[in-house]
Amino acid sequence: MHKSALTRCSLLLGLLLPVVAGATELYRYVDDKGTTVLSRQGVPPEHIGKGYEVLNDQGRVVKVIPPAPSAEEMKHILAEKARASSDAQLLRFYSTPEDVERARQRKLAELDGLIGVARGNLQSVRTQQANLQSQAANHERAGRAVPANLLAQIDSQKVEQERLKSDILRYQAMRKAADSSFNADRDRLKVLMGRN
């Protein structure tokens, strides 16, 4: 009997001690078995991600901690943040869709200029190669060996042609990407400004 009363007192003291110590909050969460648990010790780490509620000493909910987002929800949240950041940057760079169009025209003109220069250089290199090959043919018709430096120059012109062709393709790809990007920016800015 004495032992039973002592146990009850210890149990009561255990329940009252957190209140006396100032820990008046209760935490309500659902465990792995689906049981709702009330605890003064807090929420175990393995249950925090599922969300929980904080109750005051009268049992009223004072704070709700929502469940952590799923991987798919987190992906969506991050995509929305990236879109918001991109929109804010777009609005900082351009005042109107017309500003985007002017920037697009400038960029395309710049890339068209680079393509034109590369094409001009390519034509020039082809002409030089044709002249060098003509010189090599003259040596062969005269029965002389083609000088090594002439062969090296012809090879060098071939390499330069391939480099210039590669540059032209790269500039064309850049032009296409820039055109697409500016068009998307212009259309997005129209949406942001309500000018569909």
mmCIF file with all atom_site columns, C-alpha atoms in Angstrom:
data_model
loop_
_atom_site.group_PDB
_atom_site.id
_atom_site.type_symbol
_atom_site.label_atom_id
_atom_site.label_alt_id
_atom_site.label_comp_id
_atom_site.label_asym_id
_atom_site.label_entity_id
_atom_site.label_seq_id
_atom_site.pdbx_PDB_ins_code
_atom_site.Cartn_x
_atom_site.Cartn_y
_atom_site.Cartn_z
_atom_site.occupancy
_atom_site.B_iso_or_equiv
_atom_site.pdbx_formal_charge
_atom_site.auth_seq_id
_atom_site.auth_comp_id
_atom_site.auth_asym_id
_atom_site.auth_atom_id
_atom_site.pdbx_PDB_model_num
ATOM 1   C CA . MET A 1 1   ? 0.000  0.000  0.000    1.00 0.00 ? 1   MET A CA 1
ATOM 2   C CA . HIS A 1 2   ? 2.779  2.391  0.988    1.00 0.00 ? 2   HIS A CA 1
ATOM 3   C CA . LYS A 1 3   ? 4.752  1.451  -2.129   1.00 0.00 ? 3   LYS A CA 1
ATOM 4   C CA . SER A 1 4   ? 1.687  2.029  -4.360   1.00 0.00 ? 4   SER A CA 1
ATOM 5   C CA . ALA A 1 5   ? 1.095  5.496  -2.895   1.00 0.00 ? 5   ALA A CA 1
ATOM 6   C CA . LEU A 1 6   ? 4.770  6.345  -3.384   1.00 0.00 ? 6   LEU A CA 1
ATOM 7   C CA . THR A 1 7   ? 4.568  5.247  -7.012   1.00 0.00 ? 7   THR A CA 1
ATOM 8   C CA . ARG A 1 8   ? 1.489  7.413  -7.581   1.00 0.00 ? 8   ARG A CA 1
ATOM 9   C CA . CYS A 1 9   ? 3.218  10.395 -5.983   1.00 0.00 ? 9   CYS A CA 1
ATOM 10  C CA . SER A 1 10  ? 6.296  9.877  -8.148   1.00 0.00 ? 10  SER A CA 1
ATOM 11  C CA . LEU A 1 11  ? 4.103  9.645  -11.225  1.00 0.00 ? 11  LEU A CA 1
ATOM 12  C CA . LEU A 1 12  ? 2.196  12.804 -10.253  1.00 0.00 ? 12  LEU A CA 1
ATOM 13  C CA . LEU A 1 13  ? 5.432  14.623 -9.494   1.00 0.00 ? 13  LEU A CA 1
ATOM 14  C CA . GLY A 1 14  ? 6.777  13.529 -12.901  1.00 0.00 ? 14  GLY A CA 1
ATOM 15  C CA . LEU A 1 15  ? 3.759  15.052 -14.614  1.00 0.00 ? 15  LEU A CA 1
ATOM 16  C CA . LEU A 1 16  ? 3.849  18.260 -12.581  1.00 0.00 ? 16  LEU A CA 1
ATOM 17  C CA . LEU A 1 17  ? 7.595  18.846 -12.669  1.00 0.00 ? 17  LEU A CA 1
ATOM 18  C CA . PRO A 1 18  ? 7.669  20.147 -16.259  1.00 0.00 ? 18  PRO A CA 1
ATOM 19  C CA . VAL A 1 19  ? 4.849  22.581 -15.406  1.00 0.00 ? 19  VAL A CA 1
ATOM 20  C CA . VAL A 1 20  ? 6.723  23.833 -12.340  1.00 0.00 ? 20  VAL A CA 1
ATOM 21  C CA . ALA A 1 21  ? 9.941  24.071 -14.365  1.00 0.00 ? 21  ALA A CA 1
ATOM 22  C CA . GLY A 1 22  ? 8.169  26.288 -16.934  1.00 0.00 ? 22  GLY A CA 1
ATOM 23  C CA . ALA A 1 23  ? 7.738  23.698 -19.695  1.00 0.00 ? 23  ALA A CA 1
ATOM 24  C CA . THR A 1 24  ? 4.051  24.374 -20.252  1.00 0.00 ? 24  THR A CA 1
ATOM 25  C CA . GLU A 1 25  ? 3.938  23.400 -23.911  1.00 0.00 ? 25  GLU A CA 1
ATOM 26  C CA . LEU A 1 26  ? 2.620  20.104 -25.168  1.00 0.00 ? 26  LEU A CA 1
ATOM 27  C CA . TYR A 1 27  ? 3.552  18.604 -28.488  1.00 0.00 ? 27  TYR A CA 1
ATOM 28  C CA . ARG A 1 28  ? 0.967  16.643 -30.432  1.00 0.00 ? 28  ARG A CA 1
ATOM 29  C CA . TYR A 1 29  ? 2.077  14.360 -33.250  1.00 0.00 ? 29  TYR A CA 1
ATOM 30  C CA . VAL A 1 30  ? 1.124  11.070 -34.868  1.00 0.00 ? 30  VAL A CA 1
ATOM 31  C CA . ASP A 1 31  ? 3.485  8.139  -34.361  1.00 0.00 ? 31  ASP A CA 1
ATOM 32  C CA . ASP A 1 32  ? 4.287  5.302  -36.774  1.00 0.00 ? 32  ASP A CA 1
ATOM 33  C CA . LYS A 1 33  ? 1.218  3.343  -35.653  1.00 0.00 ? 33  LYS A CA 1
ATOM 34  C CA . GLY A 1 34  ? -1.125 6.234  -36.414  1.00 0.00 ? 34  GLY A CA 1
ATOM 35  C CA . THR A 1 35  ? -1.658 7.019  -32.742  1.00 0.00 ? 35  THR A CA 1
ATOM 36  C CA . THR A 1 36  ? -1.894 10.650 -31.684  1.00 0.00 ? 36  THR A CA 1
ATOM 37  C CA . VAL A 1 37  ? 0.725  11.317 -29.016  1.00 0.00 ? 37  VAL A CA 1
ATOM 38  C CA . LEU A 1 38  ? 0.896  14.198 -26.514  1.00 0.00 ? 38  LEU A CA 1
ATOM 39  C CA . SER A 1 39  ? 4.341  14.860 -25.113  1.00 0.00 ? 39  SER A CA 1
ATOM 40  C CA . ARG A 1 40  ? 6.066  17.520 -23.021  1.00 0.00 ? 40  ARG A CA 1
ATOM 41  C CA . GLN A 1 41  ? 9.487  16.271 -24.106  1.00 0.00 ? 41  GLN A CA 1
ATOM 42  C CA . GLY A 1 42  ? 9.076  17.345 -27.723  1.00 0.00 ? 42  GLY A CA 1
ATOM 43  C CA . VAL A 1 43  ? 8.699  15.482 -30.979  1.00 0.00 ? 43  VAL A CA 1
ATOM 44  C CA . PRO A 1 44  ? 11.122 12.644 -31.739  1.00 0.00 ? 44  PRO A CA 1
ATOM 45  C CA . PRO A 1 45  ? 13.343 13.442 -34.744  1.00 0.00 ? 45  PRO A CA 1
ATOM 46  C CA . GLU A 1 46  ? 11.817 10.664 -36.863  1.00 0.00 ? 46  GLU A CA 1
ATOM 47  C CA . HIS A 1 47  ? 8.363  12.275 -36.553  1.00 0.00 ? 47  HIS A CA 1
ATOM 48  C CA . ILE A 1 48  ? 9.268  15.958 -37.047  1.00 0.00 ? 48  ILE A CA 1
ATOM 49  C CA . GLY A 1 49  ? 9.077  15.716 -40.848  1.00 0.00 ? 49  GLY A CA 1
ATOM 50  C CA . LYS A 1 50  ? 5.441  14.583 -40.622  1.00 0.00 ? 50  LYS A CA 1
ATOM 51  C CA . GLY A 1 51  ? 4.425  17.831 -38.931  1.00 0.00 ? 51  GLY A CA 1
ATOM 52  C CA . TYR A 1 52  ? 3.079  18.457 -35.438  1.00 0.00 ? 52  TYR A CA 1
ATOM 53  C CA . GLU A 1 53  ? 1.190  20.910 -33.250  1.00 0.00 ? 53  GLU A CA 1
ATOM 54  C CA . VAL A 1 54  ? 2.267  22.844 -30.181  1.00 0.00 ? 54  VAL A CA 1
ATOM 55  C CA . LEU A 1 55  ? -0.408 23.258 -27.495  1.00 0.00 ? 55  LEU A CA 1
ATOM 56  C CA . ASN A 1 56  ? -0.459 25.582 -24.495  1.00 0.00 ? 56  ASN A CA 1
ATOM 57  C CA . ASP A 1 57  ? -1.204 24.383 -20.955  1.00 0.00 ? 57  ASP A CA 1
ATOM 58  C CA . GLN A 1 58  ? -4.970 24.746 -21.604  1.00 0.00 ? 58  GLN A CA 1
ATOM 59  C CA . GLY A 1 59  ? -4.706 22.380 -24.569  1.00 0.00 ? 59  GLY A CA 1
ATOM 60  C CA . ARG A 1 60  ? -5.171 25.086 -27.230  1.00 0.00 ? 60  ARG A CA 1
ATOM 61  C CA . VAL A 1 61  ? -3.117 24.884 -30.414  1.00 0.00 ? 61  VAL A CA 1
ATOM 62  C CA . VAL A 1 62  ? -0.661 27.785 -30.449  1.00 0.00 ? 62  VAL A CA 1
ATOM 63  C CA . LYS A 1 63  ? 1.521  26.683 -33.341  1.00 0.00 ? 63  LYS A CA 1
ATOM 64  C CA . VAL A 1 64  ? 1.165  24.293 -36.254  1.00 0.00 ? 64  VAL A CA 1
ATOM 65  C CA . ILE A 1 65  ? 4.297  22.939 -37.885  1.00 0.00 ? 65  ILE A CA 1
ATOM 66  C CA . PRO A 1 66  ? 3.283  21.582 -41.291  1.00 0.00 ? 66  PRO A CA 1
ATOM 67  C CA . PRO A 1 67  ? 4.739  18.388 -42.729  1.00 0.00 ? 67  PRO A CA 1
ATOM 68  C CA . ALA A 1 68  ? 7.972  18.723 -44.647  1.00 0.00 ? 68  ALA A CA 1
ATOM 69  C CA . PRO A 1 69  ? 7.378  18.906 -48.405  1.00 0.00 ? 69  PRO A CA 1
ATOM 70  C CA . SER A 1 70  ? 7.785  15.735 -50.463  1.00 0.00 ? 70  SER A CA 1
ATOM 71  C CA . ALA A 1 71  ? 10.578 15.524 -53.045  1.00 0.00 ? 71  ALA A CA 1
ATOM 72  C CA . GLU A 1 72  ? 8.085  16.440 -55.790  1.00 0.00 ? 72  GLU A CA 1
ATOM 73  C CA . GLU A 1 73  ? 6.723  19.379 -53.760  1.00 0.00 ? 73  GLU A CA 1
ATOM 74  C CA . MET A 1 74  ? 10.272 20.563 -53.016  1.00 0.00 ? 74  MET A CA 1
ATOM 75  C CA . LYS A 1 75  ? 11.096 20.404 -56.721  1.00 0.00 ? 75  LYS A CA 1
ATOM 76  C CA . HIS A 1 76  ? 7.998  22.508 -57.452  1.00 0.00 ? 76  HIS A CA 1
ATOM 77  C CA . ILE A 1 77  ? 8.880  25.010 -54.692  1.00 0.00 ? 77  ILE A CA 1
ATOM 78  C CA . LEU A 1 78  ? 12.429 25.396 -56.022  1.00 0.00 ? 78  LEU A CA 1
ATOM 79  C CA . ALA A 1 79  ? 11.139 25.816 -59.584  1.00 0.00 ? 79  ALA A CA 1
ATOM 80  C CA . GLU A 1 80  ? 8.741  28.537 -58.395  1.00 0.00 ? 80  GLU A CA 1
ATOM 81  C CA . LYS A 1 81  ? 11.557 30.327 -56.552  1.00 0.00 ? 81  LYS A CA 1
ATOM 82  C CA . ALA A 1 82  ? 13.764 30.146 -59.641  1.00 0.00 ? 82  ALA A CA 1
ATOM 83  C CA . ARG A 1 83  ? 10.913 31.507 -61.789  1.00 0.00 ? 83  ARG A CA 1
ATOM 84  C CA . ALA A 1 84  ? 10.286 34.358 -59.323  1.00 0.00 ? 84  ALA A CA 1
ATOM 85  C CA . SER A 1 85  ? 13.993 35.211 -59.302  1.00 0.00 ? 85  SER A CA 1
ATOM 86  C CA . SER A 1 86  ? 14.114 35.106 -63.095  1.00 0.00 ? 86  SER A CA 1
ATOM 87  C CA . ASP A 1 87  ? 11.017 37.316 -63.329  1.00 0.00 ? 87  ASP A CA 1
ATOM 88  C CA . ALA A 1 88  ? 12.492 39.837 -60.888  1.00 0.00 ? 88  ALA A CA 1
ATOM 89  C CA . GLN A 1 89  ? 15.716 39.969 -62.912  1.00 0.00 ? 89  GLN A CA 1
ATOM 90  C CA . LEU A 1 90  ? 13.754 40.382 -66.146  1.00 0.00 ? 90  LEU A CA 1
ATOM 91  C CA . LEU A 1 91  ? 11.853 43.318 -64.659  1.00 0.00 ? 91  LEU A CA 1
ATOM 92  C CA . ARG A 1 92  ? 15.142 44.901 -63.510  1.00 0.00 ? 92  ARG A CA 1
ATOM 93  C CA . PHE A 1 93  ? 16.697 44.613 -67.003  1.00 0.00 ? 93  PHE A CA 1
ATOM 94  C CA . TYR A 1 94  ? 13.778 45.721 -69.142  1.00 0.00 ? 94  TYR A CA 1
ATOM 95  C CA . SER A 1 95  ? 11.024 48.296 -68.707  1.00 0.00 ? 95  SER A CA 1
ATOM 96  C CA . THR A 1 96  ? 8.894  47.202 -71.661  1.00 0.00 ? 96  THR A CA 1
ATOM 97  C CA . PRO A 1 97  ? 8.669  44.348 -74.189  1.00 0.00 ? 97  PRO A CA 1
ATOM 98  C CA . GLU A 1 98  ? 9.953  46.836 -76.773  1.00 0.00 ? 98  GLU A CA 1
ATOM 99  C CA . ASP A 1 99  ? 13.210 47.127 -74.757  1.00 0.00 ? 99  ASP A CA 1
ATOM 100 C CA . VAL A 1 100 ? 13.613 43.359 -75.047  1.00 0.00 ? 100 VAL A CA 1
ATOM 101 C CA . GLU A 1 101 ? 13.024 43.558 -78.798  1.00 0.00 ? 101 GLU A CA 1
ATOM 102 C CA . ARG A 1 102 ? 15.675 46.269 -79.184  1.00 0.00 ? 102 ARG A CA 1
ATOM 103 C CA . ALA A 1 103 ? 18.169 44.196 -77.166  1.00 0.00 ? 103 ALA A CA 1
ATOM 104 C CA . ARG A 1 104 ? 17.305 41.173 -79.326  1.00 0.00 ? 104 ARG A CA 1
ATOM 105 C CA . GLN A 1 105 ? 17.927 43.111 -82.529  1.00 0.00 ? 105 GLN A CA 1
ATOM 106 C CA . ARG A 1 106 ? 21.296 44.379 -81.220  1.00 0.00 ? 106 ARG A CA 1
ATOM 107 C CA . LYS A 1 107 ? 22.412 40.870 -80.203  1.00 0.00 ? 107 LYS A CA 1
ATOM 108 C CA . LEU A 1 108 ? 21.343 39.311 -83.496  1.00 0.00 ? 108 LEU A CA 1
ATOM 109 C CA . ALA A 1 109 ? 23.099 42.076 -85.453  1.00 0.00 ? 109 ALA A CA 1
ATOM 110 C CA . GLU A 1 110 ? 26.260 41.461 -83.413  1.00 0.00 ? 110 GLU A CA 1
ATOM 111 C CA . LEU A 1 111 ? 26.134 37.724 -84.143  1.00 0.00 ? 111 LEU A CA 1
ATOM 112 C CA . ASP A 1 112 ? 25.316 38.349 -87.814  1.00 0.00 ? 112 ASP A CA 1
ATOM 113 C CA . GLY A 1 113 ? 28.434 40.533 -87.922  1.00 0.00 ? 113 GLY A CA 1
ATOM 114 C CA . LEU A 1 114 ? 30.564 37.743 -86.449  1.00 0.00 ? 114 LEU A CA 1
ATOM 115 C CA . ILE A 1 115 ? 29.105 35.254 -88.939  1.00 0.00 ? 115 ILE A CA 1
ATOM 116 C CA . GLY A 1 116 ? 29.810 37.675 -91.803  1.00 0.00 ? 116 GLY A CA 1
ATOM 117 C CA . VAL A 1 117 ? 33.428 38.203 -90.714  1.00 0.00 ? 117 VAL A CA 1
ATOM 118 C CA . ALA A 1 118 ? 33.974 34.446 -90.350  1.00 0.00 ? 118 ALA A CA 1
ATOM 119 C CA . ARG A 1 119 ? 32.458 33.817 -93.800  1.00 0.00 ? 119 ARG A CA 1
ATOM 120 C CA . GLY A 1 120 ? 34.680 36.533 -95.313  1.00 0.00 ? 120 GLY A CA 1
ATOM 121 C CA . ASN A 1 121 ? 37.734 35.009 -93.636  1.00 0.00 ? 121 ASN A CA 1
ATOM 122 C CA . LEU A 1 122 ? 36.715 31.561 -94.875  1.00 0.00 ? 122 LEU A CA 1
ATOM 123 C CA . GLN A 1 123 ? 36.476 32.843 -98.448  1.00 0.00 ? 123 GLN A CA 1
ATOM 124 C CA . SER A 1 124 ? 39.877 34.483 -98.098  1.00 0.00 ? 124 SER A CA 1
ATOM 125 C CA . VAL A 1 125 ? 41.453 31.281 -96.758  1.00 0.00 ? 125 VAL A CA 1
ATOM 126 C CA . ARG A 1 126 ? 39.889 29.278 -99.617  1.00 0.00 ? 126 ARG A CA 1
ATOM 127 C CA . THR A 1 127 ? 41.367 31.723 -102.126 1.00 0.00 ? 127 THR A CA 1
ATOM 128 C CA . GLN A 1 128 ? 44.797 31.458 -100.444 1.00 0.00 ? 128 GLN A CA 1
ATOM 129 C CA . GLN A 1 129 ? 44.571 27.671 -100.485 1.00 0.00 ? 129 GLN A CA 1
ATOM 130 C CA . ALA A 1 130 ? 43.628 27.690 -104.172 1.00 0.00 ? 130 ALA A CA 1
ATOM 131 C CA . ASN A 1 131 ? 46.682 29.898 -104.931 1.00 0.00 ? 131 ASN A CA 1
ATOM 132 C CA . LEU A 1 132 ? 48.953 27.603 -102.908 1.00 0.00 ? 132 LEU A CA 1
ATOM 133 C CA . GLN A 1 133 ? 47.561 24.511 -104.649 1.00 0.00 ? 133 GLN A CA 1
ATOM 134 C CA . SER A 1 134 ? 48.116 26.211 -108.004 1.00 0.00 ? 134 SER A CA 1
ATOM 135 C CA . GLN A 1 135 ? 51.774 26.814 -107.042 1.00 0.00 ? 135 GLN A CA 1
ATOM 136 C CA . ALA A 1 136 ? 52.109 23.176 -105.970 1.00 0.00 ? 136 ALA A CA 1
ATOM 137 C CA . ALA A 1 137 ? 50.611 22.040 -109.310 1.00 0.00 ? 137 ALA A CA 1
ATOM 138 C CA . ASN A 1 138 ? 53.122 24.247 -111.203 1.00 0.00 ? 138 ASN A CA 1
ATOM 139 C CA . HIS A 1 139 ? 55.979 22.498 -109.344 1.00 0.00 ? 139 HIS A CA 1
ATOM 140 C CA . GLU A 1 140 ? 54.569 19.078 -110.206 1.00 0.00 ? 140 GLU A CA 1
ATOM 141 C CA . ARG A 1 141 ? 54.042 19.988 -113.905 1.00 0.00 ? 141 ARG A CA 1
ATOM 142 C CA . ALA A 1 142 ? 57.622 21.203 -114.071 1.00 0.00 ? 142 ALA A CA 1
ATOM 143 C CA . GLY A 1 143 ? 58.752 17.851 -112.664 1.00 0.00 ? 143 GLY A CA 1
ATOM 144 C CA . ARG A 1 144 ? 59.940 19.339 -109.391 1.00 0.00 ? 144 ARG A CA 1
ATOM 145 C CA . ALA A 1 145 ? 59.065 18.158 -105.904 1.00 0.00 ? 145 ALA A CA 1
ATOM 146 C CA . VAL A 1 146 ? 56.589 20.375 -104.091 1.00 0.00 ? 146 VAL A CA 1
ATOM 147 C CA . PRO A 1 147 ? 58.500 22.244 -101.335 1.00 0.00 ? 147 PRO A CA 1
ATOM 148 C CA . ALA A 1 148 ? 57.686 21.071 -97.802  1.00 0.00 ? 148 ALA A CA 1
ATOM 149 C CA . ASN A 1 149 ? 56.858 24.596 -96.638  1.00 0.00 ? 149 ASN A CA 1
ATOM 150 C CA . LEU A 1 150 ? 54.285 24.911 -99.443  1.00 0.00 ? 150 LEU A CA 1
ATOM 151 C CA . LEU A 1 151 ? 52.636 21.622 -98.414  1.00 0.00 ? 151 LEU A CA 1
ATOM 152 C CA . ALA A 1 152 ? 52.641 22.805 -94.782  1.00 0.00 ? 152 ALA A CA 1
ATOM 153 C CA . GLN A 1 153 ? 50.943 26.065 -95.813  1.00 0.00 ? 153 GLN A CA 1
ATOM 154 C CA . ILE A 1 154 ? 48.265 24.127 -97.750  1.00 0.00 ? 154 ILE A CA 1
ATOM 155 C CA . ASP A 1 155 ? 47.629 21.927 -94.704  1.00 0.00 ? 155 ASP A CA 1
ATOM 156 C CA . SER A 1 156 ? 47.496 25.011 -92.482  1.00 0.00 ? 156 SER A CA 1
ATOM 157 C CA . GLN A 1 157 ? 44.873 26.581 -94.783  1.00 0.00 ? 157 GLN A CA 1
ATOM 158 C CA . LYS A 1 158 ? 42.755 23.394 -94.566  1.00 0.00 ? 158 LYS A CA 1
ATOM 159 C CA . VAL A 1 159 ? 42.910 23.467 -90.759  1.00 0.00 ? 159 VAL A CA 1
ATOM 160 C CA . GLU A 1 160 ? 41.993 27.161 -90.739  1.00 0.00 ? 160 GLU A CA 1
ATOM 161 C CA . GLN A 1 161 ? 39.005 26.479 -93.021  1.00 0.00 ? 161 GLN A CA 1
ATOM 162 C CA . GLU A 1 162 ? 37.696 23.819 -90.634  1.00 0.00 ? 162 GLU A CA 1
ATOM 163 C CA . ARG A 1 163 ? 38.147 26.180 -87.683  1.00 0.00 ? 163 ARG A CA 1
ATOM 164 C CA . LEU A 1 164 ? 36.241 28.944 -89.471  1.00 0.00 ? 164 LEU A CA 1
ATOM 165 C CA . LYS A 1 165 ? 33.434 26.554 -90.501  1.00 0.00 ? 165 LYS A CA 1
ATOM 166 C CA . SER A 1 166 ? 33.178 25.472 -86.866  1.00 0.00 ? 166 SER A CA 1
ATOM 167 C CA . ASP A 1 167 ? 33.058 29.122 -85.752  1.00 0.00 ? 167 ASP A CA 1
ATOM 168 C CA . ILE A 1 168 ? 30.264 29.871 -88.232  1.00 0.00 ? 168 ILE A CA 1
ATOM 169 C CA . LEU A 1 169 ? 28.210 26.912 -86.969  1.00 0.00 ? 169 LEU A CA 1
ATOM 170 C CA . ARG A 1 170 ? 28.813 28.017 -83.364  1.00 0.00 ? 170 ARG A CA 1
ATOM 171 C CA . TYR A 1 171 ? 27.760 31.617 -84.105  1.00 0.00 ? 171 TYR A CA 1
ATOM 172 C CA . GLN A 1 172 ? 24.651 30.361 -85.929  1.00 0.00 ? 172 GLN A CA 1
ATOM 173 C CA . ALA A 1 173 ? 23.720 28.192 -82.930  1.00 0.00 ? 173 ALA A CA 1
ATOM 174 C CA . MET A 1 174 ? 24.314 31.162 -80.614  1.00 0.00 ? 174 MET A CA 1
ATOM 175 C CA . ARG A 1 175 ? 22.106 33.315 -82.845  1.00 0.00 ? 175 ARG A CA 1
ATOM 176 C CA . LYS A 1 176 ? 19.296 30.765 -82.768  1.00 0.00 ? 176 LYS A CA 1
ATOM 177 C CA . ALA A 1 177 ? 19.550 30.402 -78.960  1.00 0.00 ? 177 ALA A CA 1
ATOM 178 C CA . ALA A 1 178 ? 19.666 34.199 -78.454  1.00 0.00 ? 178 ALA A CA 1
ATOM 179 C CA . ASP A 1 179 ? 16.652 34.708 -80.708  1.00 0.00 ? 179 ASP A CA 1
ATOM 180 C CA . SER A 1 180 ? 14.682 32.077 -78.799  1.00 0.00 ? 180 SER A CA 1
ATOM 181 C CA . SER A 1 181 ? 15.758 33.429 -75.389  1.00 0.00 ? 181 SER A CA 1
ATOM 182 C CA . PHE A 1 182 ? 14.899 37.052 -76.199  1.00 0.00 ? 182 PHE A CA 1
ATOM 183 C CA . ASN A 1 183 ? 11.526 36.027 -77.651  1.00 0.00 ? 183 ASN A CA 1
ATOM 184 C CA . ALA A 1 184 ? 10.749 34.072 -74.465  1.00 0.00 ? 184 ALA A CA 1
ATOM 185 C CA . ASP A 1 185 ? 11.835 37.054 -72.322  1.00 0.00 ? 185 ASP A CA 1
ATOM 186 C CA . ARG A 1 186 ? 9.685  39.434 -74.353  1.00 0.00 ? 186 ARG A CA 1
ATOM 187 C CA . ASP A 1 187 ? 6.650  37.152 -74.075  1.00 0.00 ? 187 ASP A CA 1
ATOM 188 C CA . ARG A 1 188 ? 7.205  36.627 -70.326  1.00 0.00 ? 188 ARG A CA 1
ATOM 189 C CA . LEU A 1 189 ? 7.553  40.371 -69.761  1.00 0.00 ? 189 LEU A CA 1
ATOM 190 C CA . LYS A 1 190 ? 4.258  40.915 -71.580  1.00 0.00 ? 190 LYS A CA 1
ATOM 191 C CA . VAL A 1 191 ? 2.611  38.458 -69.197  1.00 0.00 ? 191 VAL A CA 1
ATOM 192 C CA . LEU A 1 192 ? 4.203  40.104 -66.149  1.00 0.00 ? 192 LEU A CA 1
ATOM 193 C CA . MET A 1 193 ? 3.049  43.514 -67.303  1.00 0.00 ? 193 MET A CA 1
ATOM 194 C CA . GLY A 1 194 ? -0.424 42.261 -68.216  1.00 0.00 ? 194 GLY A CA 1
ATOM 195 C CA . ARG A 1 195 ? 0.056  43.061 -71.895  1.00 0.00 ? 195 ARG A CA 1
ATOM 196 C CA . ASN A 1 196 ? -1.031 39.820 -73.520  1.00 0.00 ? 196 ASN A CA 1
#
